[in-house]
PDB file of C-alpha atoms in Angstrom:
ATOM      1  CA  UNK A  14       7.634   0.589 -16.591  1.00  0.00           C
ATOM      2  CA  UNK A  15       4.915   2.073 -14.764  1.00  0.00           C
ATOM      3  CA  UNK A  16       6.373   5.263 -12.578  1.00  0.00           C
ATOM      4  CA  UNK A  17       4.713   7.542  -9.372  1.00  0.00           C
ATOM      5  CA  UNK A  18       6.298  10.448  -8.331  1.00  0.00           C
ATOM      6  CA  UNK A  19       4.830  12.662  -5.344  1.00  0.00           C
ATOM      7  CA  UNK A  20       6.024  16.194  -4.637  1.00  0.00           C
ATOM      8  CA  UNK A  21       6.409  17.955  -2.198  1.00  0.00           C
ATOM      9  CA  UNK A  22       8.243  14.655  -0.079  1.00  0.00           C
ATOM     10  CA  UNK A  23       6.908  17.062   3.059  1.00  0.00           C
ATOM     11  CA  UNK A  24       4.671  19.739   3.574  1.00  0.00           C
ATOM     12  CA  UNK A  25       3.987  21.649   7.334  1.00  0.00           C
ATOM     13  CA  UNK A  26       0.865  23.381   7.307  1.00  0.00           C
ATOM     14  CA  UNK A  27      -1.340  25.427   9.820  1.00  0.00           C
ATOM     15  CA  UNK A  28      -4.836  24.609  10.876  1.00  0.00           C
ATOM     16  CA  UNK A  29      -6.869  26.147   7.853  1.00  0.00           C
ATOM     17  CA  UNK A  30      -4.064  26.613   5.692  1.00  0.00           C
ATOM     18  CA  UNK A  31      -5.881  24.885   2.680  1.00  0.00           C
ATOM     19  CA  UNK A  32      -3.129  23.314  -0.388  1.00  0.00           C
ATOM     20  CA  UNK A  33      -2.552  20.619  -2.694  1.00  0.00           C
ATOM     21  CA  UNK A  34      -0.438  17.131  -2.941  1.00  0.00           C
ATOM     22  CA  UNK A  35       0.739  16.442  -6.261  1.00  0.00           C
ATOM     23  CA  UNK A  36       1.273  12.315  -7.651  1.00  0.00           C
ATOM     24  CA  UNK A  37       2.530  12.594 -11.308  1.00  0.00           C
ATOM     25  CA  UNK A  38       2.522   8.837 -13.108  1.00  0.00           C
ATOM     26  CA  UNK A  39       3.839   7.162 -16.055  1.00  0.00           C
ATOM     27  CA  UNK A  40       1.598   4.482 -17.041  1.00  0.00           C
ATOM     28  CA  UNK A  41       0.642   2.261 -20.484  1.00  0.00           C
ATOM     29  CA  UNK A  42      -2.920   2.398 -19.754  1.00  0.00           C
ATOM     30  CA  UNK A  43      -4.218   3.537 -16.766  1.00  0.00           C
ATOM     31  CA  UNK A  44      -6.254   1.067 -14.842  1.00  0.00           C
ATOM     32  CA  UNK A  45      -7.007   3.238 -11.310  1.00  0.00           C
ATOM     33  CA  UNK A  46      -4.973   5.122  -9.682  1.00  0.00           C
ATOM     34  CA  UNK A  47      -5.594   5.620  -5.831  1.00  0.00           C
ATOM     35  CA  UNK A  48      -4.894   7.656  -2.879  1.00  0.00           C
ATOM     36  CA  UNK A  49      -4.483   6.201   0.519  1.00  0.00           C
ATOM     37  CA  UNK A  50      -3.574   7.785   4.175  1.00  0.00           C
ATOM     38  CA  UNK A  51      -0.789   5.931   6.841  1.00  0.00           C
ATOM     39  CA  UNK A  52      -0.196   7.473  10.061  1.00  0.00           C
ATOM     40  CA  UNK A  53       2.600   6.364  11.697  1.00  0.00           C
ATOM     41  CA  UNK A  54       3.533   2.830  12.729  1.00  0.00           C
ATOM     42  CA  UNK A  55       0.053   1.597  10.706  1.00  0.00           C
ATOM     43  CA  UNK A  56      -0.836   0.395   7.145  1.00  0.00           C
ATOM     44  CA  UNK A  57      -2.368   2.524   4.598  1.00  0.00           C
ATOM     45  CA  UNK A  58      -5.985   3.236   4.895  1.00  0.00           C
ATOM     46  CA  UNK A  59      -7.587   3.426   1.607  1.00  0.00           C
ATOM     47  CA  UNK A  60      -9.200   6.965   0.701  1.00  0.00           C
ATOM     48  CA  UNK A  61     -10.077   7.118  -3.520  1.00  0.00           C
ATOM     49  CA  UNK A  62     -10.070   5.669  -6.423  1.00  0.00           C
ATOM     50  CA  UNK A  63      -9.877   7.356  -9.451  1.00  0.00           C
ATOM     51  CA  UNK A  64     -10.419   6.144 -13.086  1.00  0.00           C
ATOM     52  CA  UNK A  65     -10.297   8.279 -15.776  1.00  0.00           C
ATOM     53  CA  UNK A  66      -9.451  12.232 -16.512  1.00  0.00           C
ATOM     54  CA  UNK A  67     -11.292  14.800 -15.257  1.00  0.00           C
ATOM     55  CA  UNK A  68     -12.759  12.377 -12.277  1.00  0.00           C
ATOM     56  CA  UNK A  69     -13.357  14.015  -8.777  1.00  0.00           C
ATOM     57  CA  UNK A  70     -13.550  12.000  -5.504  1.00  0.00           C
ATOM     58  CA  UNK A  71     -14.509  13.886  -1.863  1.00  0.00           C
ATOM     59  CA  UNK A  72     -14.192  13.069   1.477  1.00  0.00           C
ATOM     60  CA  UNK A  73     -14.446  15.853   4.276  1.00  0.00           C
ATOM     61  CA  UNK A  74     -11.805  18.040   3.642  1.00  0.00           C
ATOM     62  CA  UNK A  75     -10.118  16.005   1.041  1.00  0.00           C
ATOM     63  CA  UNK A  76     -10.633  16.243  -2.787  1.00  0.00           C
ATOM     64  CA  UNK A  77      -9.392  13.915  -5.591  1.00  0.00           C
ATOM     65  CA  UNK A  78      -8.788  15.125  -8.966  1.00  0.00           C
ATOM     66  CA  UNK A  79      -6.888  12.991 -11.945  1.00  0.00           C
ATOM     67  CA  UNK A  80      -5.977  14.330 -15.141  1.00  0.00           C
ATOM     68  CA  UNK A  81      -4.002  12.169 -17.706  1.00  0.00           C
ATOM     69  CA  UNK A  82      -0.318  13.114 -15.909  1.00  0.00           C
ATOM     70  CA  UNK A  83      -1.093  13.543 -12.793  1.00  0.00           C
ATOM     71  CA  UNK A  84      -3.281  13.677  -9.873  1.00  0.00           C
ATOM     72  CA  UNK A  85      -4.289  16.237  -6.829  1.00  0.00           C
ATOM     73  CA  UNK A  86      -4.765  15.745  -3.613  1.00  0.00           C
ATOM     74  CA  UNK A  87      -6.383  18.656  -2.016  1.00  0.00           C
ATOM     75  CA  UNK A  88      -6.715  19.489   1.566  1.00  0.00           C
ATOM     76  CA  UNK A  89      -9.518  22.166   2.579  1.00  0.00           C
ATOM     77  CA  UNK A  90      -8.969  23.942   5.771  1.00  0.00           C
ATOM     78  CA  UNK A  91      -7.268  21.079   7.361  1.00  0.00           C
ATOM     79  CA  UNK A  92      -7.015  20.079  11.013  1.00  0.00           C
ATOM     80  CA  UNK A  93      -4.197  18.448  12.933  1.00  0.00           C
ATOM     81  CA  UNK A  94      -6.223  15.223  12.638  1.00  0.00           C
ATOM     82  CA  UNK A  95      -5.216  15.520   8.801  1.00  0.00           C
ATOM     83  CA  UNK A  96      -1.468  14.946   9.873  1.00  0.00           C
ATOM     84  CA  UNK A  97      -0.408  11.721   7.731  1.00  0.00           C
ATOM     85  CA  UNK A  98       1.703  10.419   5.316  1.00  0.00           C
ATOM     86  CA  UNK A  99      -0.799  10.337   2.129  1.00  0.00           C
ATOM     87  CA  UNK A 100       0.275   7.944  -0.945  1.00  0.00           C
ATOM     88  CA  UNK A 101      -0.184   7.340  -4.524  1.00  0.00           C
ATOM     89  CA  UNK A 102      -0.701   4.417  -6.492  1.00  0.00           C
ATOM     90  CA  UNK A 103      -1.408   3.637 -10.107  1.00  0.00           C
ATOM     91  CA  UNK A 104      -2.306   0.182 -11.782  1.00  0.00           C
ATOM     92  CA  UNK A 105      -1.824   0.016 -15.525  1.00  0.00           C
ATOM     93  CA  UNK A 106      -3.619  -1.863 -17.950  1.00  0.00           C
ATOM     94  CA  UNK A 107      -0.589  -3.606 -19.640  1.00  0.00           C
ATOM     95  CA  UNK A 108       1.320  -5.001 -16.588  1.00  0.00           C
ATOM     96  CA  UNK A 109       0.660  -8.018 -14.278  1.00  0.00           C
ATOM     97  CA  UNK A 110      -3.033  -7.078 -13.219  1.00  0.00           C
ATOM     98  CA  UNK A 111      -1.637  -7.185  -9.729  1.00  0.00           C
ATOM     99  CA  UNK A 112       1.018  -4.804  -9.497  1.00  0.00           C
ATOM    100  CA  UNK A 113       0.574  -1.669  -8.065  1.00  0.00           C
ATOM    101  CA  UNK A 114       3.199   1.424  -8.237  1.00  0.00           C
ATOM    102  CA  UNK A 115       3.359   3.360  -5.157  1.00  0.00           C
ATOM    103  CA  UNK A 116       5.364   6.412  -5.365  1.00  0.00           C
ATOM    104  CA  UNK A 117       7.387   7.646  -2.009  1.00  0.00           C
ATOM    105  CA  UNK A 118       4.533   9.634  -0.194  1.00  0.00           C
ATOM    106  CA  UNK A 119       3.660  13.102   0.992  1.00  0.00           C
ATOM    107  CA  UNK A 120       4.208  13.696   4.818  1.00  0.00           C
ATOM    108  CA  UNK A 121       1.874  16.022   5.645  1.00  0.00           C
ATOM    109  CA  UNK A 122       1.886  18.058   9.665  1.00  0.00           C
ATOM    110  CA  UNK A 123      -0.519  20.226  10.424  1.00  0.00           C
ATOM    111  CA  UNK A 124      -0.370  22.361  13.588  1.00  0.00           C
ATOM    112  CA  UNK A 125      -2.961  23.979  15.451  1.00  0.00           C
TER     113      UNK A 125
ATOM    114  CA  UNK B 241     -15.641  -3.882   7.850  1.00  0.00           C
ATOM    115  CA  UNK B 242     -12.765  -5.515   5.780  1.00  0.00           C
ATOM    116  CA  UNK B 243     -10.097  -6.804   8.602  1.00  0.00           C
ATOM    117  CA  UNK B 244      -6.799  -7.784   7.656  1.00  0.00           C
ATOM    118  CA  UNK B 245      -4.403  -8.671  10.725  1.00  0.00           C
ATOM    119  CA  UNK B 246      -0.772  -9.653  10.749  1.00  0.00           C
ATOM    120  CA  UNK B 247       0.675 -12.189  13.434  1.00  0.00           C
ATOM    121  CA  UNK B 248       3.379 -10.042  14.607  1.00  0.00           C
ATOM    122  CA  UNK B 249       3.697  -6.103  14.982  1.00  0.00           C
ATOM    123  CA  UNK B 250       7.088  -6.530  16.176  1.00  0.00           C
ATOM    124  CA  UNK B 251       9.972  -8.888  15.374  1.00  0.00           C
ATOM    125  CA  UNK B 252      13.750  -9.036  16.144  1.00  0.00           C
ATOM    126  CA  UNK B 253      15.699 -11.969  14.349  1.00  0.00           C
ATOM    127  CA  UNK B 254      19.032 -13.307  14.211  1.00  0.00           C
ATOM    128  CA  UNK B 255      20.519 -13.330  10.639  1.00  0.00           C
ATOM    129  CA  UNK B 256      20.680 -16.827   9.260  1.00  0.00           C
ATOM    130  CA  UNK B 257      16.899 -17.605  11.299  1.00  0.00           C
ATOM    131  CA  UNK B 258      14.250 -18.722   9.013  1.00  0.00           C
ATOM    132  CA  UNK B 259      11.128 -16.240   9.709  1.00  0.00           C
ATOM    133  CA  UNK B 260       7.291 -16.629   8.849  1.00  0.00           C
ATOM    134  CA  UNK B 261       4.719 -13.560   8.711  1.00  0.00           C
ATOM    135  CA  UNK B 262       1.743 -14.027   8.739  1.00  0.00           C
ATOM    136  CA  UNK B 263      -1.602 -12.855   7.363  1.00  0.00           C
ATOM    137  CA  UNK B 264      -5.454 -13.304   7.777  1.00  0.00           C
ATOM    138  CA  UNK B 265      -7.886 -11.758   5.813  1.00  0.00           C
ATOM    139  CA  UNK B 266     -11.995 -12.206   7.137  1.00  0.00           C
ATOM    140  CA  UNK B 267     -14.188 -11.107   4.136  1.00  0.00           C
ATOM    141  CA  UNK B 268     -13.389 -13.715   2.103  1.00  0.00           C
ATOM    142  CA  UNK B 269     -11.288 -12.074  -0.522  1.00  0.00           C
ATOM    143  CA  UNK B 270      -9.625 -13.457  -3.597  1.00  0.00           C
ATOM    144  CA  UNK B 271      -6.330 -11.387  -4.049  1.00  0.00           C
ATOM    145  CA  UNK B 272      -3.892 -11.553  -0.945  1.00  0.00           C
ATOM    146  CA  UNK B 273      -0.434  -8.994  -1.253  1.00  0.00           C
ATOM    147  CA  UNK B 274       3.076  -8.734   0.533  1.00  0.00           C
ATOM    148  CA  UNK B 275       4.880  -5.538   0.615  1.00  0.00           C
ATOM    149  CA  UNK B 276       7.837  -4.239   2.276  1.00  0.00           C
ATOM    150  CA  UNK B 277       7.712  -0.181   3.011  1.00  0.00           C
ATOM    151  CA  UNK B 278      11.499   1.412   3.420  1.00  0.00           C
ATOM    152  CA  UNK B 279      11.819   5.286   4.024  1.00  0.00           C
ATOM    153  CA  UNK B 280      12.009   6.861   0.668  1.00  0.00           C
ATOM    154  CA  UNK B 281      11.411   3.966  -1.346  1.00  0.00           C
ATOM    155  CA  UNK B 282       7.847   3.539  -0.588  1.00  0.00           C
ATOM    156  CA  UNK B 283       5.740   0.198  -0.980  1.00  0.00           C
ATOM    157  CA  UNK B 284       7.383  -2.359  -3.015  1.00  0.00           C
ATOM    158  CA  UNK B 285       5.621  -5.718  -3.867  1.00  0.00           C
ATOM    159  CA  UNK B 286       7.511  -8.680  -2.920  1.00  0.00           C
ATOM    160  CA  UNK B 287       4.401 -11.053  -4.234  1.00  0.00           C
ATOM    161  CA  UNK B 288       0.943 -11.626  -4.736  1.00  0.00           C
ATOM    162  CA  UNK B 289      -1.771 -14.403  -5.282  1.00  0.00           C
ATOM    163  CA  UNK B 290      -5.371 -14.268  -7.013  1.00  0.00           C
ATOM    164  CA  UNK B 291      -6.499 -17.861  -5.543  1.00  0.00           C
ATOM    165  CA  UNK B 292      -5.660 -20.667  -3.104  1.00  0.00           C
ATOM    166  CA  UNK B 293      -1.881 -21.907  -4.451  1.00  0.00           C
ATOM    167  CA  UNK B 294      -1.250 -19.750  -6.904  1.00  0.00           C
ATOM    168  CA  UNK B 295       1.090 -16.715  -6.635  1.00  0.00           C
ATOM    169  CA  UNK B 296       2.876 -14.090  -8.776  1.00  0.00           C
ATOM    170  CA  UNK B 297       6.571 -12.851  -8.009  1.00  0.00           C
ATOM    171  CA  UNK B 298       6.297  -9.151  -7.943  1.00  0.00           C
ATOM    172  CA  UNK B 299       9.030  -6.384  -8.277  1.00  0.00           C
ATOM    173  CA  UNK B 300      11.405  -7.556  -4.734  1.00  0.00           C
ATOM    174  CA  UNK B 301      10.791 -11.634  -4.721  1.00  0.00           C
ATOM    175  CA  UNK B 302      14.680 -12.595  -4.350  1.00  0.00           C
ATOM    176  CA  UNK B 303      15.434 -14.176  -0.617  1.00  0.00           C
ATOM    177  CA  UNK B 304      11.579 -14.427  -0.555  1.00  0.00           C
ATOM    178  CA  UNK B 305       8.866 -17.162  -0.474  1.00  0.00           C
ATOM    179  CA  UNK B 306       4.953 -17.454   0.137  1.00  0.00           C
ATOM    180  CA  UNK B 307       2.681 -19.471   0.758  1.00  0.00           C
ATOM    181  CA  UNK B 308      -1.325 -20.123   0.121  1.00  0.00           C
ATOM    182  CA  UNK B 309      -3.067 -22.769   1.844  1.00  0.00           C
ATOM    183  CA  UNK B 310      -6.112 -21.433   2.756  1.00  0.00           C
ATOM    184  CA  UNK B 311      -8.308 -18.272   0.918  1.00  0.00           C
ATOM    185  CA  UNK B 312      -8.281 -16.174   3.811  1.00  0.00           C
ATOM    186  CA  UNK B 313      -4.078 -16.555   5.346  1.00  0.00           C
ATOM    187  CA  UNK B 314      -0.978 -15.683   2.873  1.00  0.00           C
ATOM    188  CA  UNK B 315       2.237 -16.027   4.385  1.00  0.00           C
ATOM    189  CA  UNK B 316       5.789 -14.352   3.638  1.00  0.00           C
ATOM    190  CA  UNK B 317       8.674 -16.299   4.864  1.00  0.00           C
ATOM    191  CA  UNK B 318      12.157 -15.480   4.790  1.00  0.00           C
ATOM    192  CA  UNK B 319      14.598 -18.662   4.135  1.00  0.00           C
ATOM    193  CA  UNK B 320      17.799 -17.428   5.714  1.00  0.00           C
ATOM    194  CA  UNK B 321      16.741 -13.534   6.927  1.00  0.00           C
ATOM    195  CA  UNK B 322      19.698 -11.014   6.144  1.00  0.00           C
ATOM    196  CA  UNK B 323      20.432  -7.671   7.499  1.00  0.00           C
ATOM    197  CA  UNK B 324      19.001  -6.024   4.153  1.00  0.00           C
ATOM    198  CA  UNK B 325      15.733  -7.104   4.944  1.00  0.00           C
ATOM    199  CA  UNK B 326      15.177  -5.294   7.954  1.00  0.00           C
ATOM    200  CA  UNK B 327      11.588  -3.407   7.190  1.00  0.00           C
ATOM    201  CA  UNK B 328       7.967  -2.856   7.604  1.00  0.00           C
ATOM    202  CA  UNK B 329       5.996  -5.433   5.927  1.00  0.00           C
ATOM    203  CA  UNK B 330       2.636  -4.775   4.867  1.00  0.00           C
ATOM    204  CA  UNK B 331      -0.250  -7.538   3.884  1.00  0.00           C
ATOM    205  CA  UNK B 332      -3.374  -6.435   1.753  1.00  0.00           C
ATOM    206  CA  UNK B 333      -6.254  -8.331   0.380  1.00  0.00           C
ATOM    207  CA  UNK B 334      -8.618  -7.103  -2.551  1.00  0.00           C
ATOM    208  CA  UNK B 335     -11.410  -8.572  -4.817  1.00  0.00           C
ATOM    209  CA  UNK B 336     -12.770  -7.220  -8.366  1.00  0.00           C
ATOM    210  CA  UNK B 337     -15.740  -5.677  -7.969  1.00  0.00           C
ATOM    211  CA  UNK B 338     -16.432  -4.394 -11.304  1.00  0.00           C
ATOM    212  CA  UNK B 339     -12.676  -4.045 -12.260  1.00  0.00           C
ATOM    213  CA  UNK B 340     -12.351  -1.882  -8.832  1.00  0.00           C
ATOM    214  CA  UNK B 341      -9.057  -3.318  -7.093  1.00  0.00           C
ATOM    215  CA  UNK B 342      -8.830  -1.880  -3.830  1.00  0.00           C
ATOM    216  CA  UNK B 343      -6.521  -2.648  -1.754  1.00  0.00           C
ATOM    217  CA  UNK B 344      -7.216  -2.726   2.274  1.00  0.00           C
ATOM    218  CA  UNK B 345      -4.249  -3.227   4.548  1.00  0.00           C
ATOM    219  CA  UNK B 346      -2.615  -4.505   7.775  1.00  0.00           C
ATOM    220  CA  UNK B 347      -1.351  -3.131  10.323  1.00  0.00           C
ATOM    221  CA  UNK B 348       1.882  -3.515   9.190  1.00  0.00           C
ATOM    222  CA  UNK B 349       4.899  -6.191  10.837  1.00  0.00           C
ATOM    223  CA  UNK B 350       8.092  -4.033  11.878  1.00  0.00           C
ATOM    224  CA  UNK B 351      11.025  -6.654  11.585  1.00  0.00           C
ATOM    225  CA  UNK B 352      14.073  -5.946  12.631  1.00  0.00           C
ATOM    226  CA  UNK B 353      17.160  -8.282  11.542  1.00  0.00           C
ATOM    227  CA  UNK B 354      20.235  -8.636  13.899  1.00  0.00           C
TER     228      UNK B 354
END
């Protein structure tokens, strides 16, 4: 059974503290795994998709990186706007095409 | 710009009371999604459907149903809502475009069972 696991469950950082958001995953075949963003009360906004190893993604301050355990989500110099909860999901090749695995998500706060 | 709305951002329901959320999606996509989101848990697929009338039970289906009339609305409904299923429910749509499935997302339908 396909498995995410995201560490650390919360992380409190100051304005242009840079670091990194780890999703680890199980999977039999991996199909895509992707990162999305929720702030509170709202549904998931999509941010990557990532395919195979050793694939980057960017977006502003955010950086995408998959190897075949795990992926990073890295936050450069971040801003209070980058406070969110940011989640991991996989899709593997052998399961039900449409079933996603989320794993539990990152809350991340960032004060000015 | 993919829009996916959800009839209800709040509901409050007696236990017993048959409930209906629903979902519209407006770029014509061909995958439609229900999820419920509990702290700690994270997003857990209650079902899916690829086309008009078809649908797959995903990991949570039990004390669940669906519905697929039309391409663009997927509904969840609840036969006899219980206490347990107090939750956020989210709806997402997707296509395959060349074997990318995104997902894009509602706003999410806080239900709260009494």
């Amino acid at each position: 059974e396909d498995q995410v696991t995201q560490s650390p469950e919360a992380l409190r950082l100051q304005e242009g503290e840079s670091s990194s958001l780890n999703c680890s995953y199980t999977v039999s075949g991996l199909r895509g795994l992707f990162w999305y963003r929720q702030d509170p009360g709202k549904g998931p906004e999509f941010l990557f998709t990532l395919y195979s190893a050793g694939e980057e993604k960017e977006k502003e301050r955010l950086k995408a990186t998959l190897t075949k355990k795990e992926s990073f989500l890295h936050i450069t110099a971040p801003k209070p706007e980058d406070s969110a909860t940011y989640l991991c999901a996989v899709q593997g090749t052998t399961d039900s095409w449409g079933k996603f695995q989320f794993g539990a998500g990152t809350q991340v706060v960032v004060t000015p | 710009d993919v829009k996916v709305t959800q009839s209800s951002r709040y509901l409050v329901k007696r236990t017993g009371e048959k409930v209906f959320l629903e979902c519209v999606q407006d770029m014509d996509h061909e995958n439609m999604f229900w999820y419920r989101q509990d702290p700690g848990l994270g997003l857990r697929l209650i079902y899916f459907s690829y086309d008009v009338k078809m649908k797959e039970k995903g990991d949570i289906p039990e004390g669940y149903s669906v519905s697929r009339e039309k391409k663009e609305r997927f509904s969840l409904i609840l036969e006899s809502a219980s206490t347990n299923q107090t939750s956020m429910y989210l709806c997402a749509s997707s296509f395959p475009t060349g074997g990318e499935e995104t997902q894009y997302f509602g706003p999410g339908t806080r239900l709260l069972v009494l």
